[in-house]
Amino acid sequence: TTNMQLWNAHNPFRVCLLLPDGYMVLWDYVRTAHLSAFNPLVRDVRDMAGLFYFSAGDQAHDRAESLADQVIDLMKAHGAGDNRRIAVDKMQLHGIRSLEARGLEVMDGEELTEKTRAIKGLDEIHAMRCAMHACEKAMHAMEAAVRPGITEVDAWAVLQSANFIRGGEW
């Protein structure tokens, strides 16, 4: 998905599960399935809005319990067999405890995630080149707008606007 990447880096409202048979489920911010509709790899998008207190408040534990139940059901349906291991990159503590309470062995998935992200295919290389081009164009627009008397906020606004126009994000 492409929505709120920076905010999500600090506020984990999104959960993605990749199952042994390749089936991928995304629990995303409520009513935002359209943000990943372009991606053929994400076959199932569910509403959640995170397990962190800012979003879930006093319902964080209940959300974690519901998520863990869904993960167990999905593992059974998509090839996990007797495997009770799950690699987790980042998750709130009550989410991990809910998975463990259902007999799953939660393993550190950060190394796996980072090593997987390091492998680039041709499509991703093309996407990176497009992103760099958009960034360069946005930087040139900001450079052209900078003049004596412009505020820093106005200069950054030019960059953000030029970036967004080209499909970029923060």
Coordinates of C-alpha atoms in Angstrom, one line a residue, residues 48-157:
M48 CA -8.1 -2.9 11.6
A49 CA -6.4 0.4 12.3
G50 CA -3.7 -1.0 14.5
L51 CA -2.9 -2.4 17.9
F52 CA -1.3 0.7 19.3
Y53 CA -3.0 2.7 22.0
F54 CA -3.4 6.0 20.0
S55 CA -5.6 4.2 17.5
A56 CA -7.1 1.4 19.5
G57 CA -7.4 2.9 23.0
D58 CA -8.8 0.4 25.4
Q59 CA -9.7 -2.0 22.6
A60 CA -6.1 -2.8 21.7
H61 CA -6.1 -6.1 23.6
D62 CA -9.4 -7.2 22.0
R63 CA -8.0 -6.3 18.5
A64 CA -4.9 -8.3 19.2
E65 CA -7.0 -11.3 20.2
S66 CA -9.1 -11.0 17.1
L67 CA -6.0 -10.7 14.9
A68 CA -4.4 -13.7 16.5
D69 CA -7.6 -15.8 15.9
Q70 CA -7.6 -14.7 12.2
V71 CA -3.9 -15.6 11.9
I72 CA -4.4 -19.1 13.2
D73 CA -7.4 -19.6 10.9
L74 CA -5.4 -18.3 7.9
M75 CA -2.4 -20.5 8.7
K76 CA -4.6 -23.5 8.8
A77 CA -6.3 -22.6 5.5
H78 CA -3.1 -21.7 3.6
G79 CA -0.5 -24.4 4.0
A80 CA 1.1 -24.0 7.4
G81 CA 0.2 -27.6 8.4
D82 CA 1.6 -28.4 11.9
N83 CA 4.0 -25.4 11.7
R84 CA 3.5 -23.3 14.8
R85 CA 6.3 -20.8 14.0
I86 CA 5.6 -17.2 12.8
A87 CA 8.2 -14.6 12.0
V88 CA 7.2 -11.1 13.1
D89 CA 9.0 -8.0 12.0
K90 CA 7.3 -5.4 14.3
M91 CA 4.2 -5.8 16.5
Q92 CA 2.9 -4.4 19.7
L93 CA 3.5 -6.5 22.8
H94 CA -0.1 -7.6 23.3
G95 CA -0.2 -8.8 19.7
I96 CA 2.8 -11.0 20.3
R97 CA 1.3 -12.3 23.5
S98 CA -2.0 -13.1 21.8
L99 CA -0.1 -15.1 19.1
E100 CA 1.9 -16.9 21.8
A101 CA -1.2 -17.7 23.8
R102 CA -2.5 -19.6 20.8
G103 CA 0.6 -21.8 20.8
L104 CA 2.5 -20.0 18.1
E105 CA 6.3 -19.6 18.4
V106 CA 6.9 -16.0 17.6
M107 CA 10.3 -15.5 16.0
D108 CA 12.2 -12.3 15.1
G109 CA 11.3 -11.5 11.5
E110 CA 13.2 -8.2 11.1
E111 CA 16.4 -9.9 9.6
L112 CA 14.2 -11.9 7.2
T113 CA 12.3 -8.8 6.2
E114 CA 15.4 -6.7 5.6
K115 CA 17.2 -9.4 3.6
T116 CA 14.1 -9.9 1.5
R117 CA 13.8 -6.2 0.8
A118 CA 17.4 -6.1 -0.3
I119 CA 16.7 -8.4 -3.3
K120 CA 15.5 -6.2 -6.2
G121 CA 13.6 -7.5 -9.2
L122 CA 13.3 -5.7 -12.5
D123 CA 9.9 -4.2 -11.6
E124 CA 11.2 -2.8 -8.4
I125 CA 14.3 -1.3 -10.2
H126 CA 12.0 0.4 -12.7
A127 CA 9.9 1.7 -9.8
M128 CA 13.0 3.0 -8.1
R129 CA 14.1 4.8 -11.2
C130 CA 10.6 6.4 -11.6
A131 CA 10.7 7.5 -8.0
M132 CA 14.2 9.0 -8.4
H133 CA 13.1 10.9 -11.5
A134 CA 10.0 12.2 -9.7
C135 CA 12.2 13.3 -6.8
E136 CA 14.7 15.0 -9.1
K137 CA 11.9 16.9 -10.8
A138 CA 10.4 18.0 -7.5
M139 CA 13.9 19.1 -6.2
H140 CA 14.3 21.2 -9.4
A141 CA 10.9 22.8 -8.8
M142 CA 11.9 23.7 -5.2
E143 CA 15.3 25.0 -6.4
A144 CA 13.5 27.2 -9.0
A145 CA 11.2 28.6 -6.3
V146 CA 13.8 29.5 -3.8
R147 CA 14.5 33.2 -3.8
P148 CA 15.2 35.9 -1.2
G149 CA 12.2 36.3 1.1
I150 CA 10.7 32.9 0.6
T151 CA 10.1 31.1 3.8
E152 CA 11.5 27.6 4.5
V153 CA 7.9 26.3 4.8
D154 CA 6.9 27.7 1.4
A155 CA 10.0 26.1 -0.2
W156 CA 9.2 22.7 1.3
A157 CA 5.6 23.1 0.2

